[in-house]
């Protein structure tokens, strides 16, 4: 019988193929690529160049990661590129606001493939603590693909390094074969969202149009915010028609001229809008004088003070933006924090955000039957957006920005993503050649609704939010808020607590001025070396904060009537070692290194001059005011806490230029050291908190304005209580915001490169500017 | 005659000084730290300032706070049980939570259906939490504390960033390890309370003996 196998005799080709396979090593194309992958991945993982792009508090930790203590260079990622064209890693560090997200998507689109994205911090991942705000995007992943998420608020530099390692491990898993940037078709650009009456994700326009066409209103919330009638008998009430005359008279009073407008804000009452002005005298000092103007709910109008006090400019625009109160005679009344075209005036009590749940916290859904539900699931559009009925994204025509092309002048935008704007700040500059003809600050890219959220919070809950105002100086922010509320409660902290507060506040001042000086030099072109040395000292002070309060940046350390916890045992020896030995040397070194440096002097002298009278008129505060020769410091003018006991001077320099402001900061560090030495010597023992630790504190009805001299200037809190457990009105007088009013005045006639230095010398923090 | 560049040289000597000390003082320290693991520089230390993460790391101070965890009485590696869990579902943590990231469902007795002082569900939305530490500070039962773990980065958030009651629970042994002072204080306080109770109980016990005599 024949062998059955023979029936299936393979053809010659098949035999040949088998023979070849048996005797010759052939690596298929796939295998070859696989061998190449490790080399290829190794190259990419060790040369991740991050985009020099920071949004909020997390950006500060990102900068620290690049500084000497954590040194991201060890991972090959030290080259922070200012241009997206050269970067392949975007670290979305901080709160993504609706106003900012179109820029972020544009930047991402401009990055070449392969590109990666780290979402740093709770805010970037999902909105974080600011999620409920009306201008906050619930996570960058709604618009861009994210590779690594880092929880934490803010994540420490080590957490960021860990995320970088996680990303490197992810890159190790990639293969050339499946990499999307080699595939066809070419990777598409992400659609840039539109700023309509609210943020519009263009991928969802059809759905939005349909839902808006139905016109069905959103499910009505169970409880609306309660309104109270305007209280009688607090502050001087002035008729709107009499306002200008009264203010002029007060401004020209012979002996105690109220020449400085410190704060301007508004409260929404049941029967009226009340605009509040706080004035004081730079010569006499003392507590501020409050003037109030009431205007009806329909068509609210108040005369503008800009003619008498140019410092009212941005503050009046803020009130118009958030409350819809018109200021007659204001030269440029348009929105300042939100964008033109946004629907509604969000600080009005009847404005409800898409994620609105209840008028005050605790939200009833959280406890007893707290089955978890994301805010998105409740919202009408499944996201933090709301549109007016009948809205159609395709038909939307926004208010046009006036653009007149001209051959002799040119309009340049610096920011909102620009390495020298200290955050997401934008300057619209009209230049003639390189000379500045006009400048307009544009802000709101980090407006995260601090005040609106705070009005729902209980009094205690506001503390950690104040940390996130000026996130370099969280201790100082805590201090100011505690003082404002303590005025209403009438509680006095024990001695030890007062000393601890002063120690923390002065350490904060040193931290801030180190940072400001380092980054001023950065702006002048001394790229990162002075900043590195400054950050090194800052790190050591942050160690102290972390030890006492538990967090490097977001200290949340003070409570009403004291501080949260006593100093740990090892705090004092470390602190006195720093204050007595290390910091004097460090300040001396910076001083020696920089103050008489010819480049610094040439770049700073006679640049950005703000004369004395203008500084007062523009409501400048802090080092900007003192750099113009005005000896005004809240610690001396209206001593709070125990500042009256310490021996220190208020350094002033009369020139009013960038150099003077720099010198004020250096001199203030020396004065802070003086205070610290005295405070550490006299620090008594005893209690650290007056009374019991209460979480559900109620504040008697009334209003107060508490202020402290924060490193950036006067930080004021204007609060109105209706006797419940949350504030009726809560407003922050932010020095960074108000100091920017004078920016145009300082910049006119200078060169573009000087603008950067001038902005650096004002020392702004966007968390506070935009709140 | 003016000599240009002197200021630049002066600046360079400062950087050079840092560079040299990083070799003279820094190298010794770096080798010492290899053995030390977690550490923190003293302000008087000179030289290399860098923490060589991940080989070295900064020592977390006891009060360091990242995310909250729930505590149960037990050893590391054990699983929490209703008997050992400390939380009583009183809701104070949810009431002080500023961004409202805590969600609690109060437990019910399976037979009677009446509410009991135990949490049957407990969620913390990590993407909302602001690490403020209020929950730990105001918890009257020492049931919620702040953890030190920072290495939490990952590629996904929808599922993994919502911590449920199982993910949140850690043992008292772990808690005592990272919070030694806090733990010692808690033990001392409990002992004092127990002593007081025992003394009161003894007094009550003694009291009835008095009338017959």
Coordinates of C-alpha atoms in Angstrom, one line a residue, chain A residues 68-71 74-75 121-123 125-129 131-132 138-139 141-142 146-154 156 158-159 161-163 165-166 357 361-363 365-374 376 457-458 460-461 463-465 468 529 533 535-536 539-540 543 546-552 554-557 559 564-568 574 577-578 582 585 589 592-593 596-599 693-695, chain B residues 2-8 10-19 39-67 88-108 120-134 137-138 150-163 181:
Chain A
X68 CA 17.9 72.3 42.7
X69 CA 16.2 70.2 45.4
X70 CA 14.3 67.9 43.1
X71 CA 16.1 68.5 39.9
X74 CA 18.1 63.9 36.4
X75 CA 15.3 62.5 34.3
X121 CA -3.3 68.0 40.6
X122 CA -7.0 67.5 41.4
X123 CA -8.0 70.7 39.6
X125 CA -7.9 66.2 36.5
X126 CA -11.5 67.0 37.4
X127 CA -11.9 70.6 38.6
X128 CA -10.7 69.8 42.2
X129 CA -11.9 71.9 45.0
X131 CA -15.2 72.1 40.6
X132 CA -18.4 73.8 41.5
X138 CA -14.3 69.7 35.1
X139 CA -11.0 68.2 34.0
X141 CA -9.5 65.2 29.8
X142 CA -12.8 66.6 28.6
X146 CA -4.2 62.5 29.3
X147 CA -1.4 60.1 29.9
X148 CA -0.9 60.4 33.6
X149 CA -3.1 61.8 36.3
X150 CA -1.6 62.9 39.7
X151 CA -4.1 63.3 42.6
X152 CA -3.2 65.8 45.3
X153 CA -3.7 69.4 45.9
X154 CA -1.1 70.3 45.1
X156 CA 4.5 67.6 45.9
X158 CA 8.2 64.1 44.5
X159 CA 4.7 63.1 43.4
X161 CA 8.7 63.0 39.7
X162 CA 6.8 59.8 40.4
X163 CA 4.3 60.7 37.6
X165 CA 8.6 57.9 36.0
X166 CA 5.1 56.5 35.5
X357 CA -26.7 72.1 44.6
X361 CA -22.8 73.5 52.8
X362 CA -23.3 70.7 54.0
X363 CA -25.0 69.6 50.8
X365 CA -26.8 64.6 49.3
X366 CA -23.5 63.9 51.1
X367 CA -24.4 62.4 54.4
X368 CA -26.6 59.6 55.7
X369 CA -27.7 58.7 52.2
X370 CA -24.5 59.7 50.5
X371 CA -24.5 57.5 47.5
X372 CA -21.7 58.9 45.3
X373 CA -22.7 60.8 42.2
X374 CA -20.5 63.0 40.1
X376 CA -21.7 66.0 35.9
X457 CA -18.9 77.6 52.5
X458 CA -19.2 77.7 56.3
X460 CA -14.3 77.6 58.7
X461 CA -14.3 76.0 55.2
X463 CA -9.5 78.8 55.4
X464 CA -8.2 76.3 52.9
X465 CA -9.6 78.3 50.0
X468 CA -5.1 79.1 47.2
X529 CA 20.6 80.9 38.5
X533 CA 19.5 80.0 44.9
X535 CA 14.3 78.7 45.8
X536 CA 16.8 76.7 47.8
X539 CA 12.6 75.1 50.4
X540 CA 14.1 75.2 53.8
X543 CA 10.1 72.5 55.5
X546 CA 5.3 71.5 56.4
X547 CA 6.4 70.4 59.8
X548 CA 4.0 72.8 61.6
X549 CA 1.0 72.7 59.3
X550 CA 1.3 69.5 57.2
X551 CA 1.7 71.1 53.8
X552 CA 4.4 73.0 52.0
X554 CA -1.4 75.1 51.3
X555 CA -0.8 75.6 55.0
X556 CA -4.4 76.0 56.3
X557 CA -2.8 76.7 59.7
X559 CA -8.1 79.1 63.1
X564 CA -4.5 74.8 64.3
X565 CA -1.7 73.0 66.2
X566 CA 1.2 73.8 68.4
X567 CA 4.6 74.0 66.9
X568 CA 6.3 70.5 66.9
X574 CA 15.5 74.5 63.1
X577 CA 19.2 78.0 63.0
X578 CA 17.6 79.4 59.8
X582 CA 21.4 80.6 57.3
X585 CA 24.0 84.7 54.8
X589 CA 24.7 86.7 49.1
X592 CA 26.1 91.1 47.2
X593 CA 25.5 89.2 44.0
X596 CA 25.2 96.6 42.5
X597 CA 25.4 94.4 39.5
X598 CA 25.9 96.7 36.5
X599 CA 23.5 94.8 34.3
X693 CA -12.1 74.0 68.6
X694 CA -15.4 74.4 66.8
X695 CA -16.3 73.4 63.3
Chain B
X2 CA 36.5 101.4 33.1
X3 CA 36.9 97.6 33.2
X4 CA 33.9 95.8 31.9
X5 CA 32.8 92.4 33.1
X6 CA 34.0 92.7 36.7
X7 CA 30.4 92.3 38.0
X8 CA 30.0 89.3 35.8
X10 CA 31.9 88.4 40.8
X11 CA 28.6 86.7 40.0
X12 CA 30.5 83.8 38.5
X13 CA 32.6 83.4 41.7
X14 CA 29.4 82.8 43.6
X15 CA 28.3 80.0 41.3
X16 CA 31.8 78.6 41.3
X17 CA 31.7 78.6 45.1
X18 CA 28.5 76.6 45.0
X19 CA 30.0 74.3 42.4
X39 CA 16.0 62.3 55.2
X40 CA 15.7 66.1 55.3
X41 CA 18.6 68.6 55.1
X42 CA 19.5 70.6 58.1
X43 CA 19.8 74.3 57.3
X44 CA 23.4 74.3 58.3
X45 CA 24.3 71.6 55.7
X46 CA 26.2 72.7 52.7
X47 CA 26.8 71.3 49.3
X48 CA 24.5 69.2 47.1
X49 CA 21.0 70.1 47.9
X50 CA 19.3 67.6 45.6
X51 CA 17.2 64.7 46.9
X52 CA 17.9 61.8 44.6
X53 CA 14.3 60.7 44.3
X54 CA 13.4 57.8 43.9
X55 CA 16.5 56.3 45.6
X56 CA 16.4 58.9 48.3
X57 CA 13.4 60.8 49.4
X58 CA 12.3 63.6 51.7
X59 CA 11.3 62.4 55.1
X60 CA 7.6 63.2 55.5
X61 CA 7.0 65.1 58.7
X62 CA 4.3 63.6 60.9
X63 CA 1.7 66.2 60.2
X64 CA 2.2 65.8 56.4
X65 CA -1.1 65.4 54.7
X66 CA -2.1 64.1 51.4
X67 CA -5.3 62.1 51.2
X88 CA -19.5 55.9 63.4
X89 CA -21.0 57.6 60.4
X90 CA -21.6 60.8 62.5
X91 CA -20.9 62.8 59.4
X92 CA -18.7 65.5 60.9
X93 CA -16.0 65.0 58.3
X94 CA -18.6 65.5 55.6
X95 CA -19.9 68.5 57.3
X96 CA -16.5 70.2 57.6
X97 CA -15.2 69.1 54.1
X98 CA -14.8 72.4 52.2
X99 CA -15.1 71.0 48.6
X100 CA -17.7 68.4 49.8
X101 CA -15.8 65.3 48.5
X102 CA -16.9 62.9 51.3
X103 CA -20.0 60.8 50.8
X104 CA -21.3 58.6 53.6
X105 CA -24.2 56.1 53.7
X106 CA -25.2 55.3 57.3
X107 CA -25.4 51.5 57.9
X108 CA -28.7 49.8 58.8
X120 CA -22.0 51.1 55.2
X121 CA -20.6 53.1 52.3
X122 CA -17.9 55.8 52.4
X123 CA -16.5 57.5 49.4
X124 CA -13.8 60.1 48.9
X125 CA -13.6 61.7 45.5
X126 CA -9.8 62.2 45.2
X127 CA -10.2 64.5 42.3
X128 CA -12.2 67.0 44.4
X129 CA -10.3 66.6 47.7
X130 CA -8.1 69.6 48.6
X131 CA -5.9 67.8 51.2
X132 CA -6.9 70.4 53.8
X133 CA -7.0 67.9 56.7
X134 CA -10.2 69.2 58.3
X137 CA -8.7 67.5 62.6
X138 CA -12.4 67.5 63.6
X150 CA 2.3 60.6 47.5
X151 CA 3.0 58.1 44.8
X152 CA -0.5 58.0 43.4
X153 CA 0.0 59.0 39.7
X154 CA -1.7 56.7 37.2
X155 CA -3.1 56.5 33.8
X156 CA -6.8 56.4 34.7
X157 CA -9.1 58.4 36.9
X158 CA -12.7 57.4 36.3
X159 CA -12.6 54.3 38.5
X160 CA -9.4 54.6 40.5
X161 CA -9.8 58.1 41.8
X162 CA -13.0 57.4 43.7
X163 CA -11.8 55.8 46.9
X181 CA 3.4 61.3 68.4

